[in-house]
mmCIF file of C-alpha atoms in Angstrom:
data_model
loop_
_atom_site.group_PDB
_atom_site.id
_atom_site.type_symbol
_atom_site.label_atom_id
_atom_site.label_comp_id
_atom_site.label_asym_id
_atom_site.label_seq_id
_atom_site.Cartn_x
_atom_site.Cartn_y
_atom_site.Cartn_z
ATOM 1 C CA UNK A 848 121.312 25.985 127.756
ATOM 2 C CA UNK A 849 123.946 24.432 125.710
ATOM 3 C CA UNK A 850 124.901 20.732 125.884
ATOM 4 C CA UNK A 851 123.717 17.829 128.037
ATOM 5 C CA UNK A 852 124.319 17.786 131.654
ATOM 6 C CA UNK A 853 123.923 14.590 132.189
ATOM 7 C CA UNK A 854 126.130 13.531 129.111
ATOM 8 C CA UNK A 855 129.695 12.671 128.619
ATOM 9 C CA UNK A 856 130.497 14.782 125.060
ATOM 10 C CA UNK A 857 132.762 17.591 125.458
ATOM 11 C CA UNK A 858 131.536 21.316 124.864
ATOM 12 C CA UNK A 859 134.557 22.493 122.975
ATOM 13 C CA UNK A 860 133.683 26.101 122.678
ATOM 14 C CA UNK A 861 130.749 28.664 122.717
ATOM 15 C CA UNK A 862 129.496 32.049 122.223
ATOM 16 C CA UNK A 863 126.834 34.090 124.203
ATOM 17 C CA UNK A 864 124.443 36.250 123.094
ATOM 18 C CA UNK A 865 122.142 38.613 124.787
ATOM 19 C CA UNK A 866 119.872 40.013 122.263
ATOM 20 C CA UNK A 867 117.757 42.095 125.283
ATOM 21 C CA UNK A 868 120.617 42.876 127.207
ATOM 22 C CA UNK A 869 119.923 46.276 129.188
ATOM 23 C CA UNK A 870 122.146 49.165 128.736
ATOM 24 C CA UNK A 871 125.177 49.464 131.063
ATOM 25 C CA UNK A 872 125.669 45.627 131.738
ATOM 26 C CA UNK A 873 127.616 43.166 129.853
ATOM 27 C CA UNK A 874 128.886 39.501 130.411
ATOM 28 C CA UNK A 875 132.715 38.780 129.863
ATOM 29 C CA UNK A 876 133.569 35.308 130.118
ATOM 30 C CA UNK A 877 136.596 32.857 129.628
ATOM 31 C CA UNK A 878 137.580 29.300 129.759
ATOM 32 C CA UNK A 879 140.862 27.073 130.563
ATOM 33 C CA UNK A 880 141.502 24.553 127.910
ATOM 34 C CA UNK A 881 143.313 21.169 128.316
ATOM 35 C CA UNK A 882 146.829 21.618 126.793
ATOM 36 C CA UNK A 883 146.483 25.216 126.050
ATOM 37 C CA UNK A 884 145.580 27.234 129.532
ATOM 38 C CA UNK A 885 143.246 29.991 130.112
ATOM 39 C CA UNK A 886 141.985 32.091 126.747
ATOM 40 C CA UNK A 887 141.604 35.466 126.237
ATOM 41 C CA UNK A 888 138.578 37.309 128.080
ATOM 42 C CA UNK A 889 135.757 37.926 125.508
ATOM 43 C CA UNK A 890 132.578 39.669 125.838
ATOM 44 C CA UNK A 891 128.849 38.890 124.865
ATOM 45 C CA UNK A 892 128.742 37.960 120.974
ATOM 46 C CA UNK A 893 132.172 36.538 120.811
ATOM 47 C CA UNK A 894 133.338 32.763 120.649
ATOM 48 C CA UNK A 895 135.780 31.284 123.100
ATOM 49 C CA UNK A 896 136.963 27.851 122.938
ATOM 50 C CA UNK A 897 138.214 25.783 119.900
ATOM 51 C CA UNK A 898 136.634 24.580 116.913
ATOM 52 C CA UNK A 899 137.422 20.925 115.468
ATOM 53 C CA UNK A 900 140.209 19.962 118.156
ATOM 54 C CA UNK A 901 138.028 18.173 120.685
ATOM 55 C CA UNK A 902 139.899 20.088 123.693
ATOM 56 C CA UNK A 903 138.435 19.436 126.684
ATOM 57 C CA UNK A 904 137.039 22.756 128.451
ATOM 58 C CA UNK A 905 138.103 22.246 131.977
ATOM 59 C CA UNK A 906 137.361 25.694 133.412
ATOM 60 C CA UNK A 907 134.730 28.328 132.987
ATOM 61 C CA UNK A 908 134.299 32.026 134.444
ATOM 62 C CA UNK A 909 131.343 34.436 133.694
ATOM 63 C CA UNK A 910 131.352 37.862 135.096
ATOM 64 C CA UNK A 911 128.940 40.703 134.790
ATOM 65 C CA UNK A 912 130.685 44.031 133.996
ATOM 66 C CA UNK A 913 130.335 47.653 133.922
ATOM 67 C CA UNK A 914 128.275 49.978 136.237
ATOM 68 C CA UNK A 915 124.960 48.538 136.078
ATOM 69 C CA UNK A 916 126.156 44.940 137.103
ATOM 70 C CA UNK A 917 125.696 45.372 140.596
ATOM 71 C CA UNK A 918 121.885 45.211 139.653
ATOM 72 C CA UNK A 919 122.282 41.787 138.305
ATOM 73 C CA UNK A 920 123.275 38.080 139.247
ATOM 74 C CA UNK A 921 123.751 35.087 137.061
ATOM 75 C CA UNK A 922 121.478 32.264 137.487
ATOM 76 C CA UNK A 923 122.615 29.020 136.117
ATOM 77 C CA UNK A 924 124.914 26.146 135.993
ATOM 78 C CA UNK A 925 128.121 24.690 134.706
ATOM 79 C CA UNK A 926 127.890 20.856 134.173
ATOM 80 C CA UNK A 927 131.034 18.802 133.963
ATOM 81 C CA UNK A 928 131.927 15.025 133.638
ATOM 82 C CA UNK A 929 131.207 12.789 136.079
ATOM 83 C CA UNK A 930 127.694 14.574 137.087
ATOM 84 C CA UNK A 931 129.293 17.319 138.634
ATOM 85 C CA UNK A 932 127.090 20.544 138.645
ATOM 86 C CA UNK A 933 128.060 24.330 139.994
ATOM 87 C CA UNK A 934 125.717 27.040 140.467
ATOM 88 C CA UNK A 935 127.001 29.806 138.370
ATOM 89 C CA UNK A 936 128.484 33.108 140.047
ATOM 90 C CA UNK A 937 129.539 36.086 138.716
ATOM 91 C CA UNK A 938 133.495 36.085 138.739
ATOM 92 C CA UNK A 939 134.214 32.523 139.943
ATOM 93 C CA UNK A 940 136.281 30.354 138.092
ATOM 94 C CA UNK A 941 133.905 26.824 137.930
ATOM 95 C CA UNK A 942 135.506 23.493 137.123
ATOM 96 C CA UNK A 943 135.196 20.172 138.526
ATOM 97 C CA UNK A 944 136.814 18.426 141.503
ATOM 98 C CA UNK A 945 139.898 17.333 140.188
ATOM 99 C CA UNK A 946 140.271 19.772 137.510
ATOM 100 C CA UNK A 947 140.290 17.448 134.436
ATOM 101 C CA UNK A 948 136.704 16.836 134.099
ATOM 102 C CA UNK A 949 135.532 18.542 130.964
ATOM 103 C CA UNK A 950 132.366 21.058 130.847
ATOM 104 C CA UNK A 951 129.379 18.855 129.506
ATOM 105 C CA UNK A 952 126.825 21.756 129.527
ATOM 106 C CA UNK A 953 126.141 25.352 130.438
ATOM 107 C CA UNK A 954 122.347 27.106 131.008
ATOM 108 C CA UNK A 955 122.922 30.888 132.133
ATOM 109 C CA UNK A 956 120.641 33.627 132.437
ATOM 110 C CA UNK A 957 121.795 36.787 133.690
ATOM 111 C CA UNK A 958 118.638 38.244 136.179
ATOM 112 C CA UNK A 959 117.843 41.751 138.008
ATOM 113 C CA UNK A 960 119.066 41.077 141.578
ATOM 114 C CA UNK A 961 116.256 41.785 143.865
ATOM 115 C CA UNK A 962 118.039 41.710 146.584
ATOM 116 C CA UNK A 963 120.653 44.178 145.556
ATOM 117 C CA UNK A 964 119.949 47.569 147.837
ATOM 118 C CA UNK A 965 120.975 50.923 146.432
ATOM 119 C CA UNK A 966 124.445 51.706 148.213
ATOM 120 C CA UNK A 967 124.011 55.099 149.705
ATOM 121 C CA UNK A 968 127.943 55.627 148.993
ATOM 122 C CA UNK A 969 127.186 55.719 145.544
ATOM 123 C CA UNK A 970 125.052 58.061 145.477
ATOM 124 C CA UNK A 971 125.564 61.180 143.387
ATOM 125 C CA UNK A 972 124.171 63.853 145.643
ATOM 126 C CA UNK A 973 125.534 67.049 145.824
ATOM 127 C CA UNK A 974 127.352 67.976 149.205
ATOM 128 C CA UNK A 975 126.808 71.182 151.104
ATOM 129 C CA UNK A 976 130.332 72.891 152.457
ATOM 130 C CA UNK A 977 129.498 75.128 155.240
ATOM 131 C CA UNK A 978 132.484 77.242 156.275
ATOM 132 C CA UNK A 979 132.959 79.104 158.881
ATOM 133 C CA UNK A 980 134.226 82.944 158.755
ATOM 134 C CA UNK A 981 137.971 83.012 159.449
ATOM 135 C CA UNK A 982 138.612 84.347 163.115
ATOM 136 C CA UNK A 983 140.887 87.812 163.198
ATOM 137 C CA UNK A 984 143.916 86.914 165.343
ATOM 138 C CA UNK A 985 143.959 89.682 168.388
ATOM 139 C CA UNK A 986 147.329 91.223 168.884
ATOM 140 C CA UNK A 987 148.792 90.034 171.976
ATOM 141 C CA UNK A 988 151.081 92.557 173.576
ATOM 142 C CA UNK A 989 154.310 91.001 175.357
ATOM 143 C CA UNK A 990 155.927 92.321 178.396
ATOM 144 C CA UNK A 991 158.767 93.258 176.157
ATOM 145 C CA UNK A 992 156.583 95.597 174.010
ATOM 146 C CA UNK A 993 154.907 97.207 177.308
ATOM 147 C CA UNK A 994 158.785 97.493 178.432
ATOM 148 C CA UNK A 995 159.587 99.412 175.523
ATOM 149 C CA UNK A 996 156.674 101.652 175.326
ATOM 150 C CA UNK A 997 157.367 102.693 178.650
ATOM 151 C CA UNK A 998 160.973 103.420 178.257
ATOM 152 C CA UNK A 999 159.641 105.652 174.818
ATOM 153 C CA UNK A 1000 158.052 107.760 177.239
#
């Protein structure tokens, strides 16, 4: 983890590393900074925040991305001043109740989601298409055709 969940010191910025990251999944994250607003979204290994400005991080969002993301979940807490600890959920912005509490600590780890069931709609199995032979329309003679044939005789 980063910071002290029970402390008052601000986390001004951070860089997340995931050295044993499995293929097909990544972590994107961004923050909102006091007087600055939302920062651009960055991926694993990139710095997010400010340096040497002592600005408050008032909101943080972590999102699992790319195809294999559905097989993982995030386990951790974002801690804010005032003792507020919020469980991390992928794609959900996290912040204190008033919006001015600053980030004091982050504990985060992506884990395989044992509850993730394989979605049958995502299967790439081949579909077999059956086609019926086209029916040949039968010639229907009208009464007029019968009348014409009779007159022709």
